[in-house]
Structure formats: structure tokens, C-alpha cells
Amino acid sequence: MNSPDDLHQRPIVSVDLAIFALAPDGLEVLLAQRGAEPFAGSWALPGGWIHVDEDRDLEAAAQRVLRDKTGVAAPYFEQVGVFGDAARDPRGWSLSVTYMALIAKEAVTLMHGGNATGAAWHPIGSDTATIPLAFDHAAILKAAVTRLRNKVEYTTLPVHLLPEAFTLSELQAVYERLLGRLLDKSAFRKRIAEVDFIEPIAGEMRRASNRPAQLYRLKQARSTVFFDRTI
Amino acid sequence: MNSPDDLHQRPIVSVDLAIFALAPDGLEVLLAQRGAEPFAGSWALPGGWIHVDEDRDLEAAAQRVLRDKTGVAAPYFEQVGVFGDAARDPRGWSLSVTYMALIAKEAVTLMHGGNATGAAWHPIGSDTATIPLAFDHAAILKAAVTRLRNKVEYTTLPVHLLPEAFTLSELQAVYERLLGRLLDKSAFRKRIAEVDFIEPIAGEMRRASNRPAQLYRLKQARSTVFFDRTI
């Protein structure tokens, strides 16, 4: 008879994080080099066990792991899903509860100074890291990248990676770098106007380019607006 | 030190199911009356423990629980998410990995005959069951209803609740009952034509109503097509 009182019948549960940032060449993910078996020396998504005496809930566990590994709290944090089977971890039947976060790279660079965990940013290829990953983390990362890109297609999420004032060209560039593909300029501007989540800042222009460009800001700070169709 | 070898540090993990069907009055969910503590006598989402010696993966565990509780395999099965905290179960820190399924009610009715588990269909109010539920199952059910309705808004999923041949009015009625709101007829037909996932059956008409209506069928059986905007 299986029961929660038979502790050997309980699966192992970890909380793992796909922490994304935007680099000039595209999307990057924060990976940690494993110091112990299994998969010692391999790169993996940063993660940890649930501390049943300390963590209030799953999200608190994920925020604790993120804070421990990067020194920052995520402005945007979402559950990707749970991945569990008998074979993914040699230590036994295990579950990975995976969260993703999108953070500004500058917020994390500082902690890298004296960091001993071997954490580093790695580029995302078409949909996963360009190096082999421990466990089933390549498949989990692929699911997280898909989730992030769907979110980018359908929401105003990317605006949170920009400074407070930005041009429409800068906004389009962030969407393009996150999605890994170019967008049509007039169709993009039409969609942005339809969703109506940014507003021009009266009298503020960016003067760096060949002709001045209007600066915009978010209408409602911090909230993520959902579109009713893809960008 | 927390570690998977310290079994007392492992959370309890259950797999719980939000099994939906469509009744004439709207969406219903299959609930089971609990026979044991905690929450003995209360209604709850049907669920079970992961059998670490038997279940290949989470979905296999969910399919086993569904089969045991309803006698059917789900044609459509999706992970809703994982819900976990220190307080939701008096037995300890616990996780519920929740799946949802949408099934034809007729497929399940038969097994109800000699069923001793006290399972029964209950109507969904605006977003959860109309009776109190054990644990945090009301919140979990609410998340599952939201996920199902989003899926209905964006996919051809409802067509799987219809017989092989159906009229456009019957298709619209299924969407409306799942969503719990009426749809504009001409806008609905325009969207369905755009997505292009059904085809008229040459020469087949439904003659019951005041004037004959064209019968349609799915173009590609079994696959669920995603829309690029809401229905």
C-alpha cells in the first residue's frame, strides 16, 4: 500500500530555475556548474531542495533559491511546470518544479564577482543551451524557452527590460531579440497602438539618430497586459 | 542540511485530477467523496499518490488515477500546474500535481453503476464547484477552469465533444456552454472559417430544424489546432 507515511514511497522534489536575461546577441540563461554527483562538473539549471521547515510555499522556495544563486529577487516569476519520472535522477523517482524569471542582466553581474558556485550566463541556441546539460534540464529549458516566447508573443512583458523612457524602435528591438526573429515595422506599430499600453512623453525626443524619435513610457507601471492575438 | 536522503525532508506528493464534462446546463466536474481523514466526508478532486515502483512518469500516474476512478482514458489531458505549501494538508508539507481532462460524459456514466467511491458530477458555478471542497481544491479547481476556458478560447478543443458530423450551430453551442457566455453568430463563423479546421460533408444535411443545415467534420481527426487570437 502506498501512503505518505511510507517515506520511501515519496519522490524527491527539487525546485529548479530558468533565469533568462537579454544580451546584445539574444536570449541567455543562467547556468550553474555542479560540484557534486550526480553529473558533477556538468552545467545545470540552478536549483535546490524544498526546505520543509523554512519555505512557506513553492514560490517562496523558488525565490529563496533565486536569491541564494543570484542575489536578486525576480521582477517576473512564473511556474513553467513540473517534470517527474522514475529515470531522470539516478537517486530515485524525482520531480522538478520549474520556475522561470526574466531579469535585467546588470542586476546580476555584481554578484558574479566573488561567486564560488560557478554560475555563468550561456546563450540560448534555437531553443536550449548550446552546451550539454545535466539530468533532463535540456528538455526542461526547452519548455521554459517556449513558455517565455509565448508570453512575449502575447504580452507587454518585454517592456520591463527597457529603461523608463524608450523609442518604438528600441521596443521593437527587444521583442525581436527575445523572439529570435525580425518583426515587420508597420505591423508591429499597429499592434502596439491597438493594445494601447504605452504613451508618448510630451516634448521628450531621442536625438541620437539621424532624426529625433519620440520617447514613450508605460501607461501603467509594472503590470503585464495580455494581448488578444500574437504580436 | 536538507537532502533527498533525509526522508522526513521530502514533501508529500499527490496527483489530482480536474475531470470536466459538458452537461446541458454547462460545465461539470467529477468529484469524489473522501472516505478517510483528513476531510472525511468532504468532496474533493479525485487523486492519488505517485506509485514510485509502478508509475513511469507523472502523466502515467495521472492516467492510472483517472482509469481507477472513472474507467476511462482521457482523450485530452493536460498539466494544470503544481500547488504546494506547508499548510494545505495537515499531514505535512505537500504538493498537488494537477492534471485536467475533458471527456464525454456518456463515456463515464456506465462505470458509475457499481461504483463505491462516491464519485459524482457536480456543476461548476462561475469558476468552481457549488459545494465546499477539501484541502485547497476549490482554488486548484478554479485554476483548472481558467486553464480550460483559455484553451477553449484559443483552440479547436471543443470539437472533440461533438459527434463526427455536426452543424455550425451545434459547434457554436458547445463553445458557448464551455465558456459560459453567448457568442456572436457572424463573428463566430468568420473565426471558424479563418482557422479552417473543419470541412462540409458533401451532400449531408441535418433535416431536423425548420430548414436543412450543412453538416461538417474535422479536417484532421484528433489534433488540436491553436488559433492566433481568441474565438
Coordinates of C-alpha atoms in Angstrom, one line a residue:
Chain A
M1 CA 0.0 0.0 0.0
N2 CA 1.4 3.4 -1.0
S3 CA 1.0 6.1 1.6
P4 CA 2.6 9.4 2.5
D5 CA 3.7 7.7 5.8
D6 CA 5.9 5.3 3.9
L7 CA 8.7 7.8 3.4
H8 CA 10.5 5.6 0.8
Q9 CA 7.4 5.9 -1.4
R10 CA 7.9 9.7 -1.5
P11 CA 9.5 11.1 -4.7
I12 CA 12.4 13.5 -4.4
V13 CA 11.3 17.1 -5.1
S14 CA 13.6 19.9 -6.3
V15 CA 12.8 23.5 -7.4
D16 CA 14.7 24.5 -10.5
L17 CA 15.1 27.9 -12.2
A18 CA 15.3 29.0 -15.7
I19 CA 16.6 32.6 -15.3
F20 CA 16.7 34.5 -18.5
A21 CA 18.3 37.8 -19.5
L22 CA 18.7 39.6 -22.8
A23 CA 22.2 40.1 -24.1
P24 CA 23.1 42.0 -27.3
D25 CA 23.1 38.8 -29.3
G26 CA 19.9 37.4 -27.9
L27 CA 18.5 35.4 -25.0
E28 CA 20.8 34.0 -22.3
V29 CA 20.1 31.6 -19.4
L30 CA 21.9 31.4 -16.0
L31 CA 23.5 28.0 -15.5
A32 CA 25.4 26.6 -12.5
Q33 CA 28.2 24.1 -12.7
R34 CA 27.5 21.1 -10.5
G35 CA 30.0 20.5 -7.7
A36 CA 28.8 17.0 -6.7
E37 CA 27.5 13.8 -8.1
P38 CA 25.3 13.0 -10.0
F39 CA 26.6 14.9 -13.0
A40 CA 29.5 16.5 -11.2
G41 CA 31.2 19.1 -13.4
S42 CA 28.2 19.4 -15.7
W43 CA 26.2 22.6 -16.2
A44 CA 22.6 22.6 -15.0
L45 CA 19.7 24.9 -14.2
P46 CA 20.3 26.3 -10.7
G47 CA 18.0 24.6 -8.2
G48 CA 17.6 23.3 -4.7
W49 CA 15.5 21.1 -2.4
I50 CA 12.3 22.3 -0.7
H51 CA 13.1 23.2 2.9
V52 CA 10.0 21.9 4.6
D53 CA 10.9 23.7 7.8
E54 CA 11.5 27.0 6.2
D55 CA 9.7 27.5 2.9
R56 CA 6.1 28.7 3.2
D57 CA 5.2 27.5 -0.3
L58 CA 6.7 26.6 -3.7
E59 CA 7.1 30.1 -4.8
A60 CA 8.9 31.0 -1.6
A61 CA 11.2 28.1 -2.1
A62 CA 11.9 29.2 -5.7
Q63 CA 12.5 32.8 -4.6
R64 CA 14.9 31.6 -1.9
V65 CA 16.9 29.5 -4.5
L66 CA 17.0 32.5 -6.8
R67 CA 18.2 34.8 -4.1
D68 CA 20.9 32.4 -3.0
K69 CA 22.1 31.8 -6.5
T70 CA 21.9 35.4 -7.9
G71 CA 21.5 37.8 -5.1
V72 CA 18.3 39.3 -6.7
A73 CA 14.6 38.9 -6.4
A74 CA 12.8 38.3 -9.8
P75 CA 10.5 41.1 -11.0
Y76 CA 8.7 38.5 -13.1
F77 CA 8.3 34.9 -11.9
E78 CA 6.2 32.1 -13.3
Q79 CA 5.8 28.4 -12.9
V80 CA 6.8 26.5 -16.1
G81 CA 5.5 23.2 -14.9
V82 CA 6.6 20.1 -13.1
F83 CA 8.7 17.4 -14.7
G84 CA 8.7 14.0 -13.0
D85 CA 9.6 10.4 -13.7
A86 CA 11.4 7.3 -12.5
A87 CA 14.5 7.8 -14.6
R88 CA 15.6 11.5 -14.7
D89 CA 17.6 11.3 -11.4
P90 CA 19.8 8.3 -10.5
R91 CA 18.9 8.9 -6.8
G92 CA 15.3 7.8 -7.4
W93 CA 11.8 8.9 -8.6
S94 CA 12.0 12.6 -8.7
L95 CA 10.1 15.8 -9.6
S96 CA 11.5 19.1 -10.7
V97 CA 9.1 22.0 -10.1
T98 CA 10.5 24.6 -12.6
Y99 CA 10.0 28.4 -12.4
M100 CA 11.2 30.9 -14.9
A101 CA 12.3 34.5 -14.4
L102 CA 13.2 37.3 -16.8
I103 CA 15.7 39.7 -15.2
A104 CA 17.9 42.6 -16.3
K105 CA 21.4 41.2 -16.7
E106 CA 23.0 44.2 -15.0
A107 CA 21.2 43.3 -11.7
V108 CA 23.0 40.0 -11.5
T109 CA 26.5 40.9 -12.8
L110 CA 27.6 42.3 -9.5
M111 CA 27.1 39.1 -7.5
H112 CA 29.3 37.3 -10.0
G113 CA 32.4 38.9 -8.5
G114 CA 33.2 36.7 -5.5
N115 CA 30.8 34.0 -6.5
A116 CA 32.1 30.4 -5.9
T117 CA 29.2 28.5 -7.4
G118 CA 30.5 28.6 -10.9
A119 CA 27.3 30.3 -12.2
A120 CA 27.5 31.8 -15.7
W121 CA 25.3 33.2 -18.4
H122 CA 25.1 30.9 -21.5
P123 CA 23.5 31.7 -24.9
I124 CA 20.2 30.0 -25.9
G125 CA 20.5 28.4 -29.3
S126 CA 17.3 27.9 -31.2
D127 CA 15.5 26.6 -28.1
T128 CA 18.0 25.3 -25.5
A129 CA 21.6 26.0 -24.2
T130 CA 24.5 25.4 -26.6
I131 CA 26.2 23.1 -24.2
P132 CA 25.0 19.7 -22.8
L133 CA 23.0 19.9 -19.5
A134 CA 22.7 17.6 -16.5
F135 CA 19.6 15.5 -15.9
D136 CA 16.7 16.3 -18.3
H137 CA 17.5 20.0 -18.0
A138 CA 17.8 20.5 -21.7
A139 CA 14.2 19.4 -22.2
I140 CA 13.1 21.5 -19.2
L141 CA 14.9 24.5 -20.5
K142 CA 13.3 24.0 -23.9
A143 CA 9.9 24.1 -22.3
A144 CA 10.8 27.2 -20.4
V145 CA 12.1 29.0 -23.6
T146 CA 8.8 28.1 -25.3
R147 CA 6.8 29.4 -22.4
L148 CA 8.8 32.7 -22.3
R149 CA 8.4 33.2 -26.1
N150 CA 4.7 32.5 -26.0
K151 CA 4.5 35.1 -23.2
V152 CA 6.4 37.6 -25.3
E153 CA 4.1 36.9 -28.2
Y154 CA 1.0 37.7 -26.1
T155 CA 2.0 40.2 -23.5
T156 CA 3.7 43.5 -22.8
L157 CA 6.3 41.7 -20.7
P158 CA 9.3 42.8 -22.8
V159 CA 8.8 46.5 -21.8
H160 CA 10.1 45.7 -18.3
L161 CA 13.6 45.1 -19.8
L162 CA 13.7 48.7 -21.1
P163 CA 14.6 51.9 -19.3
E164 CA 11.6 54.1 -18.2
A165 CA 11.7 56.1 -21.5
F166 CA 12.2 54.4 -24.8
T167 CA 11.6 54.8 -28.5
L168 CA 9.3 52.5 -30.6
S169 CA 12.4 51.2 -32.4
E170 CA 14.0 50.2 -29.1
L171 CA 10.8 48.4 -28.0
Q172 CA 10.7 46.5 -31.3
A173 CA 14.3 45.5 -30.9
V174 CA 13.6 44.0 -27.5
Y175 CA 10.7 41.9 -28.9
E176 CA 12.9 40.8 -31.8
R177 CA 15.9 39.8 -29.6
L178 CA 13.6 37.8 -27.3
L179 CA 11.7 36.1 -30.1
G180 CA 14.9 35.5 -32.1
R181 CA 13.2 36.8 -35.3
L182 CA 12.6 40.1 -37.1
L183 CA 9.2 41.8 -37.0
D184 CA 7.5 43.9 -39.6
K185 CA 7.8 47.5 -38.5
S186 CA 4.3 48.8 -39.6
A187 CA 2.5 45.6 -38.3
F188 CA 4.4 45.9 -35.0
R189 CA 3.4 49.6 -34.6
K190 CA -0.2 48.8 -35.4
R191 CA -0.4 46.0 -32.8
I192 CA 1.3 48.3 -30.1
A193 CA -1.2 51.0 -30.9
E194 CA -4.1 48.6 -30.6
V195 CA -3.0 47.3 -27.2
D196 CA -2.6 50.9 -26.0
F197 CA -0.2 50.2 -23.1
I198 CA 2.4 53.0 -23.7
E199 CA 2.1 56.7 -24.1
P200 CA 4.3 59.4 -25.7
I201 CA 6.2 61.6 -23.1
A202 CA 5.2 65.2 -24.1
G203 CA 8.2 67.1 -25.6
E204 CA 10.7 64.3 -25.0
M205 CA 12.7 63.1 -28.0
R206 CA 15.8 60.9 -28.5
R207 CA 18.2 63.0 -30.5
A208 CA 21.0 60.4 -31.1
S209 CA 19.8 59.1 -34.5
N210 CA 19.6 60.9 -37.8
R211 CA 16.2 62.3 -36.9
P212 CA 14.7 62.8 -33.4
A213 CA 12.5 59.9 -32.2
Q214 CA 9.6 60.3 -29.8
L215 CA 10.1 58.8 -26.4
Y216 CA 7.4 56.6 -24.8
R217 CA 6.7 55.3 -21.3
L218 CA 4.4 52.6 -19.9
K219 CA 0.9 53.7 -19.1
Q220 CA 0.6 51.5 -16.0
A221 CA 3.9 50.7 -14.4
R222 CA 4.7 47.1 -13.5
S223 CA 1.5 45.4 -14.8
T224 CA 1.7 43.0 -17.7
V225 CA -1.1 43.3 -20.2
F226 CA -2.3 40.4 -22.3
F227 CA -3.0 40.8 -26.0
D228 CA -5.9 39.0 -27.7
R229 CA -3.6 37.9 -30.5
T230 CA 0.1 37.5 -31.3
I231 CA 2.3 40.5 -31.6
Chain B
M1 CA 21.2 20.1 6.0
N2 CA 18.4 19.3 3.6
S3 CA 18.9 16.4 1.3
P4 CA 16.8 13.8 -0.5
D5 CA 18.4 11.2 1.8
D6 CA 16.7 12.7 4.8
L7 CA 13.3 11.3 4.0
H8 CA 11.5 13.5 6.6
Q9 CA 12.5 16.5 4.4
R10 CA 10.6 15.2 1.5
P11 CA 7.2 16.7 0.8
I12 CA 4.1 14.5 0.3
V13 CA 3.2 14.4 -3.4
S14 CA -0.2 13.6 -4.9
V15 CA -1.6 13.6 -8.4
D16 CA -5.1 15.2 -8.5
L17 CA -7.5 15.4 -11.4
A18 CA -10.0 18.0 -12.6
I19 CA -12.1 15.9 -15.0
F20 CA -14.6 18.1 -16.9
A21 CA -17.6 17.2 -19.0
L22 CA -20.3 19.2 -20.7
A23 CA -23.9 18.8 -19.4
P24 CA -26.9 20.5 -21.0
D25 CA -26.7 23.3 -18.4
G26 CA -22.9 23.9 -18.7
L27 CA -19.6 22.6 -17.4
E28 CA -19.4 19.9 -14.7
V29 CA -16.5 18.4 -12.7
L30 CA -16.1 14.9 -11.4
L31 CA -15.7 14.9 -7.6
A32 CA -15.1 12.1 -5.1
Q33 CA -16.3 11.9 -1.6
R34 CA -13.5 11.3 0.9
G35 CA -13.8 8.1 2.9
A36 CA -10.9 8.9 5.3
E37 CA -9.3 11.7 7.3
P38 CA -8.3 14.4 6.7
F39 CA -11.6 15.9 5.4
A40 CA -13.5 12.6 5.7
G41 CA -17.0 13.0 4.1
S42 CA -16.0 16.1 2.1
W43 CA -16.0 16.3 -1.6
A44 CA -12.6 16.6 -3.4
L45 CA -10.9 16.3 -6.7
P46 CA -10.2 12.6 -7.3
G47 CA -6.5 11.9 -6.8
G48 CA -3.8 9.5 -5.6
W49 CA -0.2 9.1 -4.5
I50 CA 2.6 8.6 -7.0
H51 CA 3.4 4.8 -7.0
V52 CA 7.2 5.1 -7.3
D53 CA 7.5 1.3 -8.1
E54 CA 4.9 1.4 -10.8
D55 CA 4.4 4.8 -12.4
R56 CA 6.8 5.6 -15.3
D57 CA 6.2 9.3 -15.0
L58 CA 3.8 11.9 -13.8
E59 CA 1.4 11.5 -16.7
A60 CA 1.3 7.7 -16.3
A61 CA 0.4 8.3 -12.6
A62 CA -2.4 10.7 -13.6
Q63 CA -3.7 8.3 -16.3
R64 CA -3.7 5.4 -13.7
V65 CA -5.6 7.6 -11.2
L66 CA -8.1 8.6 -13.9
R67 CA -8.6 5.0 -15.0
D68 CA -9.1 3.8 -11.5
K69 CA -11.6 6.5 -10.7
T70 CA -13.6 6.6 -14.0
G71 CA -12.7 3.5 -16.0
V72 CA -11.8 5.7 -19.0
A73 CA -8.6 7.0 -20.6
A74 CA -8.7 10.8 -21.3
P75 CA -8.7 11.8 -24.9
Y76 CA -7.3 15.2 -23.8
F77 CA -5.0 15.5 -20.8
E78 CA -3.0 18.5 -19.7
Q79 CA -1.0 19.5 -16.7
V80 CA -2.6 22.5 -14.9
G81 CA 0.3 23.1 -12.5
V82 CA 1.7 22.2 -9.1
F83 CA 0.3 23.6 -5.9
G84 CA 2.4 23.2 -2.8
D85 CA 2.8 24.7 0.6
A86 CA 3.3 23.9 4.3
A87 CA -0.4 24.4 5.3
R88 CA -2.6 22.8 2.6
D89 CA -2.5 19.3 4.1
P90 CA -2.5 18.6 7.9
R91 CA -0.2 15.6 7.3
G92 CA 2.7 17.9 6.3
W93 CA 4.4 19.9 3.5
S94 CA 2.6 18.7 0.4
L95 CA 2.4 19.2 -3.3
S96 CA -0.6 18.5 -5.6
V97 CA 0.4 17.9 -9.3
T98 CA -2.9 18.7 -11.0
Y99 CA -4.0 17.5 -14.5
M100 CA -7.2 18.3 -16.3
A101 CA -9.2 16.2 -18.7
L102 CA -12.2 17.0 -20.9
I103 CA -14.3 13.9 -21.5
A104 CA -17.7 12.9 -23.0
K105 CA -20.0 12.4 -20.0
E106 CA -21.5 9.3 -21.6
A107 CA -18.1 7.5 -21.5
V108 CA -18.1 7.7 -17.7
T109 CA -21.8 7.2 -16.9
L110 CA -21.5 3.4 -17.2
M111 CA -18.9 2.9 -14.5
H112 CA -21.0 4.8 -12.1
G113 CA -23.3 1.9 -11.8
G114 CA -21.5 -0.3 -9.2
N115 CA -19.1 2.4 -8.1
A116 CA -18.4 2.5 -4.4
T117 CA -16.1 5.6 -4.3
G118 CA -18.9 8.1 -4.1
A119 CA -17.9 9.8 -7.3
A120 CA -20.4 12.2 -8.8
W121 CA -20.6 15.0 -11.4
H122 CA -21.1 18.5 -9.9
P123 CA -21.9 21.7 -11.7
I124 CA -19.3 24.5 -12.0
G125 CA -20.6 27.8 -10.8
S126 CA -18.9 30.9 -12.2
D127 CA -15.4 29.3 -11.7
T128 CA -15.5 26.5 -9.1
A129 CA -17.8 23.8 -7.7
T130 CA -21.1 24.9 -6.0
I131 CA -20.2 22.9 -2.8
P132 CA -17.2 23.3 -0.4
L133 CA -14.2 21.2 -1.3
A134 CA -11.5 19.6 0.9
F135 CA -7.9 20.9 1.1
D136 CA -7.2 23.8 -1.3
H137 CA -9.2 22.0 -4.0
A138 CA -11.5 25.0 -4.6
A139 CA -8.5 27.2 -5.6
I140 CA -7.0 24.3 -7.7
L141 CA -10.3 23.8 -9.5
K142 CA -10.6 27.5 -10.2
A143 CA -7.1 27.4 -11.8
A144 CA -8.2 24.4 -13.9
V145 CA -11.4 26.0 -15.0
T146 CA -9.5 29.1 -16.1
R147 CA -7.0 27.0 -18.0
L148 CA -9.8 25.0 -19.7
R149 CA -11.6 28.2 -20.7
N150 CA -8.4 29.8 -22.1
K151 CA -7.8 26.6 -24.1
V152 CA -11.4 26.8 -25.4
E153 CA -10.8 30.5 -26.4
Y154 CA -7.7 29.6 -28.3
T155 CA -8.1 26.1 -29.7
T156 CA -10.3 23.7 -31.6
L157 CA -10.6 21.5 -28.5
P158 CA -14.4 21.7 -28.2
V159 CA -14.9 19.9 -31.5
H160 CA -13.9 16.7 -29.7
L161 CA -17.1 16.8 -27.6
L162 CA -19.2 16.6 -30.8
P163 CA -20.2 13.6 -32.8
E164 CA -18.3 13.1 -36.1
A165 CA -20.8 15.1 -38.1
F166 CA -22.2 18.4 -36.7
T167 CA -23.7 21.7 -37.8
L168 CA -22.1 25.1 -37.2
S169 CA -24.9 25.9 -34.8
E170 CA -24.0 22.8 -32.7
L171 CA -20.4 23.7 -32.8
Q172 CA -21.2 27.3 -31.6
A173 CA -23.4 25.8 -28.8
V174 CA -20.5 23.7 -27.5
Y175 CA -18.2 26.7 -27.3
E176 CA -20.9 28.7 -25.6
R177 CA -21.6 26.1 -22.9
L178 CA -17.9 25.6 -22.2
L179 CA -17.3 29.4 -22.0
G180 CA -20.5 30.1 -20.1
R181 CA -21.3 33.0 -22.4
L182 CA -23.1 33.6 -25.7
L183 CA -21.0 34.3 -28.9
D184 CA -22.0 36.5 -31.8
K185 CA -23.0 34.2 -34.7
S186 CA -21.4 36.0 -37.6
A187 CA -18.1 36.7 -35.7
F188 CA -18.0 33.1 -34.6
R189 CA -18.5 31.8 -38.2
K190 CA -15.8 34.2 -39.5
R191 CA -13.3 32.9 -36.9
I192 CA -14.1 29.3 -37.7
A193 CA -13.6 29.9 -41.4
E194 CA -10.3 31.7 -40.8
V195 CA -8.9 28.8 -38.7
D196 CA -10.0 26.4 -41.4
F197 CA -10.1 23.2 -39.4
I198 CA -13.5 21.8 -40.5
E199 CA -14.9 20.9 -43.9
P200 CA -18.5 20.4 -45.2
I201 CA -19.5 16.8 -45.8
A202 CA -20.7 16.8 -49.4
G203 CA -24.4 16.3 -49.7
E204 CA -25.0 15.7 -46.0
M205 CA -27.6 17.9 -44.3
R206 CA -29.3 17.9 -40.9
R207 CA -33.1 18.0 -41.7
A208 CA -34.5 18.3 -38.1
S209 CA -34.7 22.1 -37.9
N210 CA -37.0 24.4 -40.0
R211 CA -34.5 24.5 -42.8
P212 CA -31.8 21.9 -43.6
A213 CA -28.3 22.7 -42.2
Q214 CA -25.0 21.7 -43.7
L215 CA -23.1 19.0 -41.8
Y216 CA -19.3 19.4 -41.1
R217 CA -16.5 17.2 -39.9
L218 CA -12.9 17.8 -38.6
K219 CA -10.3 18.1 -41.3
Q220 CA -7.6 16.4 -39.2
A221 CA -9.0 14.0 -36.7
R222 CA -7.7 14.1 -33.1
S223 CA -5.3 17.1 -33.4
T224 CA -6.0 20.3 -31.6
V225 CA -5.3 23.4 -33.6
F226 CA -4.3 26.7 -31.9
F227 CA -5.8 30.0 -33.0
D228 CA -3.7 33.1 -33.2
R229 CA -6.4 35.1 -31.4
T230 CA -9.5 34.4 -29.2
I231 CA -12.6 32.8 -30.7

